[in-house]
C-alpha angles and dihedrals in degrees: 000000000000103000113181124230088241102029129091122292119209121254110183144032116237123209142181121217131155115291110262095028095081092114099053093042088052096053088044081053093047088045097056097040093059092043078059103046099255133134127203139121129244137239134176146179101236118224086013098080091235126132127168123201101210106206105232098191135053109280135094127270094234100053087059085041093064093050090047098075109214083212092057097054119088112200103033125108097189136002125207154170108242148190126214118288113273122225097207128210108246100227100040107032098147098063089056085057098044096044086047094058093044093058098042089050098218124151127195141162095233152039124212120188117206144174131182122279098259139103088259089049094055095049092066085067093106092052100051088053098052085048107045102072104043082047095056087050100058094039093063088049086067099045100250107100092062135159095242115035098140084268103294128158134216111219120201122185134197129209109157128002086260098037130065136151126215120221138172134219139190140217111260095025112063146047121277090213127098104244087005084267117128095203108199136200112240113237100235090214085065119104102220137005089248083085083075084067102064101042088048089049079051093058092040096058118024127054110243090236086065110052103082084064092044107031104038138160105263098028116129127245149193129203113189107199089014101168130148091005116246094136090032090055087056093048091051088041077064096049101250133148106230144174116228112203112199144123091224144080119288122217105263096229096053085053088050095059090069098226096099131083116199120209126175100214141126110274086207096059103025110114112194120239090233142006104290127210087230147033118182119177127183102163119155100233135113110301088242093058101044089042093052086044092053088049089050087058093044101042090061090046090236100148125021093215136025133181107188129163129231118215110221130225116230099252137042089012089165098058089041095062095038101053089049087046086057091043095052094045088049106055086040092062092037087053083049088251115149107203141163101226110183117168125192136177101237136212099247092036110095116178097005140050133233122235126196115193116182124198118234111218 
């Protein structure tokens, strides 16, 4: 990273997570960090989706930030190496940036500017905008906005007009998406905004290069709480035949592609006629339930590939998912299935988390 014998260290770790969720992304922090031998305390900016790992050893912040694997963490958005918070002179903000990343030594090939996902953190958008190029400049002019810096980024963000933090962050361990938020249009044919969910499960999971193999056109399907449609709609955008199990109405067009077969049945208690490709499950039940119900269905093989939500409870949502993640590896190796489980708090979740599980054959 190219930290200099006199600049700064650093000292933190800085992450993004959804407004409101600071304190379960902190105890999975916490969690990790001490699974890995580190100490360090947490603090966090509550309802702006901003928590910071301060490093209480030694040692420095990015050599924990490259054992702390941003694939592996569930509710952050986005995980860097960062500097202490500036306090910037109002009428010369640029020459406390710039002064911040001589001293730390750093280098990158981009700048991204960022604030936090509220309605204060979108009104420092004109400002931003009058900032970002004279600051390039003049970073360029020290050497450390360059064309080949191993694909690092230099993070800015914003948090008032006189207060900004500077992170890095590195190829392979973070997310490629400003904010670590994947914002998608809704497709108007679909019958409910849940459908975001899905395709952005999809993205999420499973590399682009690999959808036309694992979502094709012919696979089989199956859809457990299906109405009125909004994941079912994806599937068949796919062209997949799928069952959708559900007790309520289906949207009248997906019936009419003839690729869905509705059946009004208990998720909980449908069994499918034949191993299936998928299985998708967005029932509103207690996270325990649903996840025994998903192992049930992946114990007996009876789907590859399965995308399911877990309706949180309003406190202590961290320990929640992680005791049902631990539940559900555990009874997959004692069953003798191999499987790759990843969960994420996605942009379009809100109170829940998605989980993919794929077998290994």
């Amino acid at each position: 990273m190219g930290i200099t014998k006199t600049g700064i260290c650093p000292d933190q770790l800085l992450f993004y997570c959804r407004p409101g969720f600071e304190d379960d992304l902190s105890g999975e922090l916490v969690f990790h960090a001490e699974r890995l031998g580190w100490r360090g305390h947490v603090n966090s900016l509550t309802q702006q989706g901003i928590v910071r790992f301060v490093v209480d050893e030694a040692r420095p912040a990015n050599v924990l930030h490259r054992e702390l694997r941003f694939d592996d963490m569930i509710f952050a958005r986005q995980s860097l190496v960062a500097l202490p918070v500036l306090r910037l002179e109002r009428d010369n903000r640029l020459s406390g940036i710039v002064a911040q990343v001589v001293d730390s030594g750093w280098s990158f090939e981009t700048v991204w500017h960022e604030t936090p996902d509220t309605n204060e953190g979108k009104a420092l958008a004109g400002l931003i905008k009058a900032l970002t190029r004279p600051l390039e400049s003049l970073l360029r002019k020290r050497g450390a906005l360059r064309r080949k810096a191993g694909g690092r980024r230099l993070h800015l963000l914003w948090t008032a007009g006189d207060s900004v933090q500077l992170g890095m962050s590195f190829p392979g361990n973070r997310s490629e998406l400003p904010g670590g938020i994947r914002r998608l249009r809704f497709p108007h044919a679909a019958p409910s905004r849940s459908t975001l969910k899905l395709e952005e499960a999809w993205h999420a999971f499973i590399p682009r290069d690999e959808w036309d193999s694992r979502l094709a056109q012919g696979m089989q399907a199956a859809d457990l709480g299906a109405a009125p449609g909004g994941w079912t709609w994806q599937l068949v955008n796919r062209g997949m035949h799928v069952y959708a199990i559900d007790n309520g109405p289906m949207q009248r067009e997906l019936l009419a592609s003839g690729l869905v077969e509705h059946l009004r049945e208990d998720g909980f208690t449908w069994e499918p006629p034949c191993r299936l490709d998928w299985l998708v499950c967005d029932m509103v039940d207690k996270p325990t339930r649903v996840t025994t119900h998903m192992q049930h269905w992946l114990t007996r093989r009876w789907c590859s590939e399965a995308i399911f939500n877990l309706k949180l409870p309003m406190k202590r949502r961290w320990e929640e998912v992680a005791r049902c993640l631990a539940g559900l590896r555990t009874g997959l190796e004692a069953a003798g299935v191999a499987a790759d489980v990843r969960c994420r708090q996605l942009y379009h979740d809100r109170e829940e988390v998605t989980v993919h599980v794929r077998l290994r054959e």
